[in-house]
Amino acid sequence: LNLTSNNIGYWHNITAAFYGGPPDVGKMLGGEEKEEDPDADKKEEERQEALRQQEEERKAKYAKMEAERESMRQGIRDKYGLKKREEAEAEAAAAVEEAAEGSLTRPKKLVPAGCGDEEEEESIMDTMMKYLPGPLQDMLKK
């Protein structure tokens, strides 16, 4: 392979043809231009309509699946007496608003049930005392 200045153009044309050249190489070599399809607009509209129809079918399918899931969820809620997450959050927000209705300050943070209740702590101690032997109960009562 002898690549001298006078035959570089020749090898360039061969490699361009072999490996693929720019898209308009056919025009440069005297090829004819592509003719526009007279029905191209009609075909494009049909394709767009088919895509819209497929999208609608897909949405309907997933809406049906979600409705089935929601009915299963509602059956479980009914069986175990649970509330929907939105309903429980709305009730909690309403309780906070009721508590803060007459107050000029910001509402206090809600303390979860069982945290800081003195009465509950006493009842736990009483329950624990029941299981201790007699002499140990007397010692702890003093």
CSV table of N, CA and C in Angstrom, one decimal:
chain,number,residue,atom,x,y,z
A,1,LEU,N,0.9,-1.2,0.0
A,1,LEU,CA,0.0,0.0,0.0
A,1,LEU,C,0.9,1.2,0.0
A,2,ASN,N,0.8,2.0,-1.0
A,2,ASN,CA,1.7,3.1,-1.2
A,2,ASN,C,0.8,4.4,-1.2
A,3,LEU,N,0.9,5.1,-0.1
A,3,LEU,CA,0.0,6.3,0.1
A,3,LEU,C,0.8,7.6,-0.2
A,4,THR,N,0.9,7.9,-1.4
A,4,THR,CA,1.6,9.1,-1.8
A,4,THR,C,0.6,10.2,-2.0
A,5,SER,N,1.1,11.4,-2.2
A,5,SER,CA,0.2,12.6,-2.3
A,5,SER,C,-0.7,12.5,-3.5
A,6,ASN,N,-0.3,11.8,-4.5
A,6,ASN,CA,-1.1,11.8,-5.7
A,6,ASN,C,-2.2,10.7,-5.7
A,7,ASN,N,-2.1,9.7,-4.8
A,7,ASN,CA,-3.2,8.7,-4.7
A,7,ASN,C,-4.0,8.7,-3.4
A,8,ILE,N,-3.8,9.7,-2.6
A,8,ILE,CA,-4.5,9.7,-1.3
A,8,ILE,C,-6.0,9.9,-1.6
A,9,GLY,N,-6.4,10.7,-2.5
A,9,GLY,CA,-7.8,11.0,-2.8
A,9,GLY,C,-8.4,9.7,-3.3
A,10,TYR,N,-7.7,8.9,-4.1
A,10,TYR,CA,-8.2,7.6,-4.6
A,10,TYR,C,-8.6,6.7,-3.4
A,11,TRP,N,-7.6,6.5,-2.4
A,11,TRP,CA,-7.9,5.7,-1.3
A,11,TRP,C,-8.9,6.2,-0.4
A,12,HIS,N,-9.0,7.5,-0.3
A,12,HIS,CA,-10.1,8.1,0.5
A,12,HIS,C,-11.5,7.8,-0.1
A,13,ASN,N,-11.6,7.8,-1.4
A,13,ASN,CA,-12.9,7.5,-2.0
A,13,ASN,C,-13.3,6.0,-1.8
A,14,ILE,N,-12.3,5.1,-1.9
A,14,ILE,CA,-12.5,3.7,-1.6
A,14,ILE,C,-12.9,3.4,-0.2
A,15,THR,N,-12.2,4.0,0.8
A,15,THR,CA,-12.5,3.8,2.2
A,15,THR,C,-13.9,4.4,2.5
A,16,ALA,N,-14.2,5.6,1.9
A,16,ALA,CA,-15.5,6.2,2.2
A,16,ALA,C,-16.6,5.3,1.7
A,17,ALA,N,-16.4,4.7,0.5
A,17,ALA,CA,-17.4,3.8,-0.1
A,17,ALA,C,-17.5,2.5,0.7
A,18,PHE,N,-16.4,2.0,1.2
A,18,PHE,CA,-16.4,0.8,1.9
A,18,PHE,C,-17.0,0.9,3.3
A,19,TYR,N,-16.5,1.9,4.1
A,19,TYR,CA,-17.0,2.1,5.4
A,19,TYR,C,-18.2,3.0,5.6
A,20,GLY,N,-18.6,3.5,4.5
A,20,GLY,CA,-19.8,4.4,4.6
A,20,GLY,C,-19.4,5.8,4.6
A,21,GLY,N,-19.9,6.6,3.8
A,21,GLY,CA,-19.5,8.0,3.7
A,21,GLY,C,-20.7,8.9,4.2
A,22,PRO,N,-20.6,10.1,4.0
A,22,PRO,CA,-21.6,11.0,4.4
A,22,PRO,C,-22.9,10.6,3.7
A,23,PRO,N,-24.1,11.0,4.3
A,23,PRO,CA,-25.3,10.6,3.7
A,23,PRO,C,-25.6,11.1,2.3
A,24,ASP,N,-25.0,12.1,1.9
A,24,ASP,CA,-25.3,12.7,0.6
A,24,ASP,C,-24.2,12.2,-0.5
A,25,VAL,N,-23.5,11.2,-0.2
A,25,VAL,CA,-22.5,10.7,-1.2
A,25,VAL,C,-23.2,10.2,-2.5
A,26,GLY,N,-24.4,9.7,-2.4
A,26,GLY,CA,-25.1,9.3,-3.5
A,26,GLY,C,-25.4,10.4,-4.5
A,27,LYS,N,-25.8,11.6,-3.9
A,27,LYS,CA,-26.0,12.7,-4.7
A,27,LYS,C,-24.7,13.2,-5.4
A,28,MET,N,-23.6,13.2,-4.7
A,28,MET,CA,-22.4,13.6,-5.3
A,28,MET,C,-21.9,12.7,-6.4
A,29,LEU,N,-22.3,11.5,-6.3
A,29,LEU,CA,-21.9,10.5,-7.4
A,29,LEU,C,-22.9,10.5,-8.5
A,30,GLY,N,-23.9,11.3,-8.5
A,30,GLY,CA,-24.8,11.4,-9.6
A,30,GLY,C,-26.1,10.6,-9.3
A,31,GLY,N,-26.3,10.2,-8.1
A,31,GLY,CA,-27.5,9.4,-7.8
A,31,GLY,C,-28.7,10.4,-7.7
A,32,GLU,N,-29.9,9.8,-7.7
A,32,GLU,CA,-31.1,10.6,-7.8
A,32,GLU,C,-31.6,10.9,-6.3
A,33,GLU,N,-32.2,12.0,-6.2
A,33,GLU,CA,-32.8,12.3,-4.8
A,33,GLU,C,-34.0,11.5,-4.6
A,34,LYS,N,-34.3,11.3,-3.3
A,34,LYS,CA,-35.5,10.5,-2.9
A,34,LYS,C,-36.7,11.4,-3.2
A,35,GLU,N,-37.7,10.7,-3.7
A,35,GLU,CA,-39.0,11.4,-3.9
A,35,GLU,C,-39.8,11.3,-2.7
A,36,GLU,N,-40.5,12.4,-2.5
A,36,GLU,CA,-41.4,12.5,-1.3
A,36,GLU,C,-42.7,11.6,-1.6
A,37,ASP,N,-43.0,10.8,-0.6
A,37,ASP,CA,-44.2,9.9,-0.7
A,37,ASP,C,-45.4,10.8,-0.6
A,38,PRO,N,-46.3,10.7,-1.6
A,38,PRO,CA,-47.5,11.6,-1.5
A,38,PRO,C,-48.5,11.2,-0.3
A,39,ASP,N,-48.4,10.0,0.1
A,39,ASP,CA,-49.2,9.5,1.2
A,39,ASP,C,-48.5,9.6,2.6
A,40,ALA,N,-47.4,10.3,2.6
A,40,ALA,CA,-46.5,10.3,3.9
A,40,ALA,C,-47.3,11.0,5.0
A,41,ASP,N,-48.0,12.1,4.7
A,41,ASP,CA,-48.8,12.8,5.7
A,41,ASP,C,-49.9,11.9,6.3
A,42,LYS,N,-50.6,11.2,5.4
A,42,LYS,CA,-51.7,10.3,5.8
A,42,LYS,C,-51.1,9.2,6.6
A,43,LYS,N,-50.0,8.6,6.2
A,43,LYS,CA,-49.4,7.5,7.0
A,43,LYS,C,-48.9,8.0,8.4
A,44,GLU,N,-48.4,9.2,8.4
A,44,GLU,CA,-47.9,9.7,9.7
A,44,GLU,C,-49.1,10.0,10.7
A,45,GLU,N,-50.2,10.5,10.1
A,45,GLU,CA,-51.4,10.7,10.9
A,45,GLU,C,-52.0,9.3,11.5
A,46,GLU,N,-52.0,8.3,10.6
A,46,GLU,CA,-52.4,7.0,11.0
A,46,GLU,C,-51.5,6.4,12.1
A,47,ARG,N,-50.2,6.6,12.0
A,47,ARG,CA,-49.2,6.2,13.0
A,47,ARG,C,-49.5,6.9,14.3
A,48,GLN,N,-49.7,8.2,14.3
A,48,GLN,CA,-49.9,9.0,15.5
A,48,GLN,C,-51.2,8.5,16.1
A,49,GLU,N,-52.3,8.2,15.3
A,49,GLU,CA,-53.5,7.7,15.9
A,49,GLU,C,-53.4,6.4,16.5
A,50,ALA,N,-52.6,5.5,15.9
A,50,ALA,CA,-52.3,4.2,16.5
A,50,ALA,C,-51.6,4.3,17.8
A,51,LEU,N,-50.6,5.2,17.9
A,51,LEU,CA,-49.9,5.4,19.1
A,51,LEU,C,-50.8,5.9,20.2
A,52,ARG,N,-51.7,6.9,19.9
A,52,ARG,CA,-52.7,7.4,20.8
A,52,ARG,C,-53.6,6.3,21.3
A,53,GLN,N,-54.1,5.5,20.4
A,53,GLN,CA,-55.0,4.4,20.8
A,53,GLN,C,-54.2,3.4,21.7
A,54,GLN,N,-53.0,3.1,21.4
A,54,GLN,CA,-52.2,2.1,22.3
A,54,GLN,C,-52.0,2.7,23.6
A,55,GLU,N,-51.8,4.0,23.7
A,55,GLU,CA,-51.6,4.7,25.0
A,55,GLU,C,-52.9,4.7,25.8
A,56,GLU,N,-54.0,4.9,25.2
A,56,GLU,CA,-55.3,4.8,25.9
A,56,GLU,C,-55.6,3.4,26.4
A,57,GLU,N,-55.3,2.4,25.6
A,57,GLU,CA,-55.5,1.0,26.0
A,57,GLU,C,-54.6,0.7,27.2
A,58,ARG,N,-53.4,1.2,27.2
A,58,ARG,CA,-52.4,0.9,28.3
A,58,ARG,C,-52.9,1.6,29.5
A,59,LYS,N,-53.4,2.8,29.4
A,59,LYS,CA,-53.9,3.5,30.6
A,59,LYS,C,-55.2,2.8,31.2
A,60,ALA,N,-56.0,2.4,30.3
A,60,ALA,CA,-57.2,1.7,30.7
A,60,ALA,C,-56.9,0.4,31.4
A,61,LYS,N,-55.9,-0.3,30.9
A,61,LYS,CA,-55.5,-1.6,31.5
A,61,LYS,C,-54.9,-1.3,32.9
A,62,TYR,N,-54.1,-0.3,33.1
A,62,TYR,CA,-53.5,-0.1,34.4
A,62,TYR,C,-54.5,0.5,35.4
A,63,ALA,N,-55.5,1.3,34.9
A,63,ALA,CA,-56.6,1.8,35.7
A,63,ALA,C,-57.4,0.6,36.3
A,64,LYS,N,-57.7,-0.4,35.4
A,64,LYS,CA,-58.4,-1.5,35.8
A,64,LYS,C,-57.6,-2.3,36.9
A,65,MET,N,-56.3,-2.5,36.7
A,65,MET,CA,-55.5,-3.2,37.6
A,65,MET,C,-55.5,-2.5,39.0
A,66,GLU,N,-55.4,-1.2,38.9
A,66,GLU,CA,-55.4,-0.4,40.2
A,66,GLU,C,-56.7,-0.5,40.9
A,67,ALA,N,-57.8,-0.5,40.2
A,67,ALA,CA,-59.1,-0.6,40.8
A,67,ALA,C,-59.2,-2.0,41.5
A,68,GLU,N,-58.7,-3.0,40.8
A,68,GLU,CA,-58.7,-4.4,41.5
A,68,GLU,C,-57.9,-4.4,42.8
A,69,ARG,N,-56.7,-3.7,42.7
A,69,ARG,CA,-55.9,-3.7,43.9
A,69,ARG,C,-56.5,-2.9,45.0
A,70,GLU,N,-57.2,-1.8,44.7
A,70,GLU,CA,-57.9,-1.0,45.7
A,70,GLU,C,-59.0,-1.8,46.3
A,71,SER,N,-59.7,-2.6,45.5
A,71,SER,CA,-60.8,-3.4,46.1
A,71,SER,C,-60.2,-4.4,47.1
A,72,MET,N,-59.1,-5.0,46.7
A,72,MET,CA,-58.4,-5.9,47.6
A,72,MET,C,-58.0,-5.2,48.9
A,73,ARG,N,-57.4,-4.0,48.8
A,73,ARG,CA,-57.0,-3.3,49.9
A,73,ARG,C,-58.2,-2.9,50.8
A,74,GLN,N,-59.3,-2.6,50.2
A,74,GLN,CA,-60.5,-2.2,51.0
A,74,GLN,C,-61.0,-3.4,51.7
A,75,GLY,N,-60.9,-4.6,51.1
A,75,GLY,CA,-61.4,-5.8,51.8
A,75,GLY,C,-60.5,-6.1,53.0
A,76,ILE,N,-59.2,-5.9,52.9
A,76,ILE,CA,-58.3,-6.1,54.0
A,76,ILE,C,-58.6,-5.1,55.1
A,77,ARG,N,-58.8,-3.8,54.7
A,77,ARG,CA,-59.2,-2.8,55.7
A,77,ARG,C,-60.4,-3.1,56.5
A,78,ASP,N,-61.5,-3.6,55.7
A,78,ASP,CA,-62.7,-4.0,56.4
A,78,ASP,C,-62.5,-5.2,57.3
A,79,LYS,N,-61.7,-6.2,56.9
A,79,LYS,CA,-61.5,-7.4,57.6
A,79,LYS,C,-60.8,-7.1,59.0
A,80,TYR,N,-59.8,-6.2,58.9
A,80,TYR,CA,-59.1,-5.9,60.2
A,80,TYR,C,-59.4,-4.6,60.8
A,81,GLY,N,-60.4,-3.9,60.3
A,81,GLY,CA,-60.9,-2.6,60.9
A,81,GLY,C,-59.8,-1.5,60.8
A,82,LEU,N,-59.2,-1.4,59.7
A,82,LEU,CA,-58.1,-0.4,59.5
A,82,LEU,C,-58.8,0.8,58.7
A,83,LYS,N,-58.1,1.9,58.8
A,83,LYS,CA,-58.6,3.1,58.1
A,83,LYS,C,-57.6,3.4,57.0
A,84,LYS,N,-58.1,4.1,56.0
A,84,LYS,CA,-57.2,4.5,54.9
A,84,LYS,C,-56.1,5.5,55.5
A,85,ARG,N,-55.0,5.5,54.9
A,85,ARG,CA,-53.9,6.3,55.4
A,85,ARG,C,-54.3,7.8,55.3
A,86,GLU,N,-55.0,8.2,54.3
A,86,GLU,CA,-55.4,9.6,54.1
A,86,GLU,C,-56.4,10.0,55.2
A,87,GLU,N,-57.3,9.1,55.5
A,87,GLU,CA,-58.3,9.3,56.5
A,87,GLU,C,-57.7,9.5,57.9
A,88,ALA,N,-56.7,8.6,58.2
A,88,ALA,CA,-56.1,8.6,59.5
A,88,ALA,C,-55.3,9.9,59.7
A,89,GLU,N,-54.6,10.3,58.6
A,89,GLU,CA,-53.8,11.6,58.6
A,89,GLU,C,-54.7,12.8,58.8
A,90,ALA,N,-55.9,12.8,58.1
A,90,ALA,CA,-56.9,13.9,58.2
A,90,ALA,C,-57.4,14.0,59.6
A,91,GLU,N,-57.7,12.8,60.2
A,91,GLU,CA,-58.2,12.9,61.6
A,91,GLU,C,-57.2,13.4,62.6
A,92,ALA,N,-55.9,13.0,62.4
A,92,ALA,CA,-54.8,13.5,63.2
A,92,ALA,C,-54.7,15.0,63.1
A,93,ALA,N,-54.7,15.5,61.8
A,93,ALA,CA,-54.6,17.0,61.6
A,93,ALA,C,-55.8,17.7,62.2
A,94,ALA,N,-57.0,17.1,62.1
A,94,ALA,CA,-58.2,17.8,62.7
A,94,ALA,C,-58.0,17.9,64.2
A,95,ALA,N,-57.5,16.8,64.8
A,95,ALA,CA,-57.3,16.8,66.3
A,95,ALA,C,-56.3,17.9,66.7
A,96,VAL,N,-55.3,18.1,65.9
A,96,VAL,CA,-54.3,19.1,66.2
A,96,VAL,C,-54.9,20.5,66.1
A,97,GLU,N,-55.8,20.7,65.0
A,97,GLU,CA,-56.4,22.0,64.8
A,97,GLU,C,-57.4,22.3,65.9
A,98,GLU,N,-58.1,21.2,66.4
A,98,GLU,CA,-59.1,21.4,67.5
A,98,GLU,C,-58.4,21.9,68.8
A,99,ALA,N,-57.2,21.2,69.1
A,99,ALA,CA,-56.5,21.5,70.3
A,99,ALA,C,-55.9,23.0,70.2
A,100,ALA,N,-55.6,23.4,69.0
A,100,ALA,CA,-54.9,24.7,68.9
A,100,ALA,C,-55.9,25.8,68.5
A,101,GLU,N,-57.2,25.6,68.6
A,101,GLU,CA,-58.2,26.5,68.1
A,101,GLU,C,-58.2,27.8,68.9
A,102,GLY,N,-58.2,27.7,70.3
A,102,GLY,CA,-58.3,28.9,71.1
A,102,GLY,C,-56.9,29.4,71.5
A,103,SER,N,-55.9,28.8,71.1
A,103,SER,CA,-54.5,29.1,71.5
A,103,SER,C,-53.9,30.1,70.6
A,104,LEU,N,-53.1,31.0,71.2
A,104,LEU,CA,-52.4,32.0,70.4
A,104,LEU,C,-51.0,31.5,70.1
A,105,THR,N,-50.5,30.5,70.7
A,105,THR,CA,-49.2,30.0,70.4
A,105,THR,C,-49.3,28.8,69.4
A,106,ARG,N,-48.2,28.4,68.9
A,106,ARG,CA,-48.2,27.2,68.0
A,106,ARG,C,-48.6,26.0,68.7
A,107,PRO,N,-49.2,25.0,68.0
A,107,PRO,CA,-49.6,23.8,68.7
A,107,PRO,C,-48.4,23.0,69.2
A,108,LYS,N,-48.7,22.3,70.3
A,108,LYS,CA,-47.6,21.4,70.8
A,108,LYS,C,-47.5,20.2,70.0
A,109,LYS,N,-46.3,19.6,70.0
A,109,LYS,CA,-46.1,18.4,69.2
A,109,LYS,C,-46.9,17.3,69.9
A,110,LEU,N,-47.4,16.4,69.1
A,110,LEU,CA,-48.2,15.3,69.7
A,110,LEU,C,-47.2,14.3,70.3
A,111,VAL,N,-47.5,13.8,71.5
A,111,VAL,CA,-46.7,12.8,72.1
A,111,VAL,C,-47.4,11.4,71.8
A,112,PRO,N,-46.7,10.5,71.3
A,112,PRO,CA,-47.3,9.2,71.0
A,112,PRO,C,-47.9,8.5,72.3
A,113,ALA,N,-48.9,7.8,72.1
A,113,ALA,CA,-49.5,7.1,73.3
A,113,ALA,C,-48.5,6.2,74.0
A,114,GLY,N,-48.5,6.2,75.3
A,114,GLY,CA,-47.6,5.4,76.0
A,114,GLY,C,-46.3,6.0,76.4
A,115,CYS,N,-46.1,7.2,75.9
A,115,CYS,CA,-44.8,7.9,76.2
A,115,CYS,C,-45.1,9.0,77.2
A,116,GLY,N,-44.6,8.9,78.4
A,116,GLY,CA,-44.7,9.9,79.4
A,116,GLY,C,-46.0,9.8,80.2
A,117,ASP,N,-46.8,8.8,80.0
A,117,ASP,CA,-48.0,8.7,80.8
A,117,ASP,C,-47.7,8.1,82.2
A,118,GLU,N,-47.9,8.9,83.3
A,118,GLU,CA,-47.6,8.5,84.6
A,118,GLU,C,-48.5,7.3,85.0
A,119,GLU,N,-49.7,7.4,84.7
A,119,GLU,CA,-50.7,6.3,85.1
A,119,GLU,C,-50.2,5.0,84.5
A,120,GLU,N,-49.8,5.0,83.3
A,120,GLU,CA,-49.4,3.8,82.6
A,120,GLU,C,-48.2,3.2,83.3
A,121,GLU,N,-47.2,4.1,83.7
A,121,GLU,CA,-46.0,3.6,84.3
A,121,GLU,C,-46.4,2.9,85.6
A,122,GLU,N,-47.3,3.4,86.4
A,122,GLU,CA,-47.7,2.8,87.6
A,122,GLU,C,-48.4,1.5,87.4
A,123,SER,N,-49.2,1.4,86.3
A,123,SER,CA,-49.8,0.1,86.0
A,123,SER,C,-48.8,-0.9,85.6
A,124,ILE,N,-47.7,-0.5,85.0
A,124,ILE,CA,-46.7,-1.5,84.6
A,124,ILE,C,-46.0,-2.0,85.8
A,125,MET,N,-45.7,-1.1,86.8
A,125,MET,CA,-45.1,-1.5,88.1
A,125,MET,C,-46.0,-2.5,88.8
A,126,ASP,N,-47.3,-2.2,88.8
A,126,ASP,CA,-48.2,-3.1,89.5
A,126,ASP,C,-48.2,-4.5,88.9
A,127,THR,N,-48.2,-4.5,87.5
A,127,THR,CA,-48.1,-5.8,86.8
A,127,THR,C,-46.9,-6.5,87.1
A,128,MET,N,-45.8,-5.8,87.2
A,128,MET,CA,-44.5,-6.5,87.5
A,128,MET,C,-44.4,-7.0,88.9
A,129,MET,N,-45.0,-6.3,89.8
A,129,MET,CA,-45.0,-6.7,91.2
A,129,MET,C,-45.8,-8.0,91.4
A,130,LYS,N,-46.8,-8.2,90.6
A,130,LYS,CA,-47.6,-9.5,90.7
A,130,LYS,C,-46.7,-10.7,90.5
A,131,TYR,N,-45.7,-10.6,89.7
A,131,TYR,CA,-44.9,-11.8,89.3
A,131,TYR,C,-43.6,-11.9,90.2
A,132,LEU,N,-43.4,-11.0,91.1
A,132,LEU,CA,-42.3,-11.1,92.0
A,132,LEU,C,-42.6,-11.9,93.3
A,133,PRO,N,-41.7,-12.6,93.9
A,133,PRO,CA,-42.0,-13.3,95.1
A,133,PRO,C,-42.3,-12.3,96.2
A,134,GLY,N,-43.0,-12.8,97.2
A,134,GLY,CA,-43.5,-12.0,98.4
A,134,GLY,C,-42.5,-11.1,99.0
A,135,PRO,N,-41.4,-11.7,99.5
A,135,PRO,CA,-40.4,-10.9,100.2
A,135,PRO,C,-39.8,-9.8,99.3
A,136,LEU,N,-39.6,-10.0,98.1
A,136,LEU,CA,-39.1,-9.0,97.1
A,136,LEU,C,-40.1,-7.9,96.9
A,137,GLN,N,-41.4,-8.3,96.9
A,137,GLN,CA,-42.5,-7.3,96.8
A,137,GLN,C,-42.5,-6.3,98.0
A,138,ASP,N,-42.3,-6.9,99.2
A,138,ASP,CA,-42.3,-6.1,100.4
A,138,ASP,C,-41.1,-5.1,100.3
A,139,MET,N,-40.0,-5.6,99.9
A,139,MET,CA,-38.8,-4.8,99.8
A,139,MET,C,-39.0,-3.6,98.9
A,140,LEU,N,-39.6,-3.8,97.7
A,140,LEU,CA,-39.8,-2.8,96.7
A,140,LEU,C,-40.9,-1.8,97.1
A,141,LYS,N,-41.9,-2.2,97.9
A,141,LYS,CA,-42.9,-1.3,98.3
A,141,LYS,C,-42.5,-0.3,99.3
A,142,LYS,N,-41.4,-0.6,100.1
A,142,LYS,CA,-40.9,0.3,101.1
A,142,LYS,C,-40.2,1.5,100.5
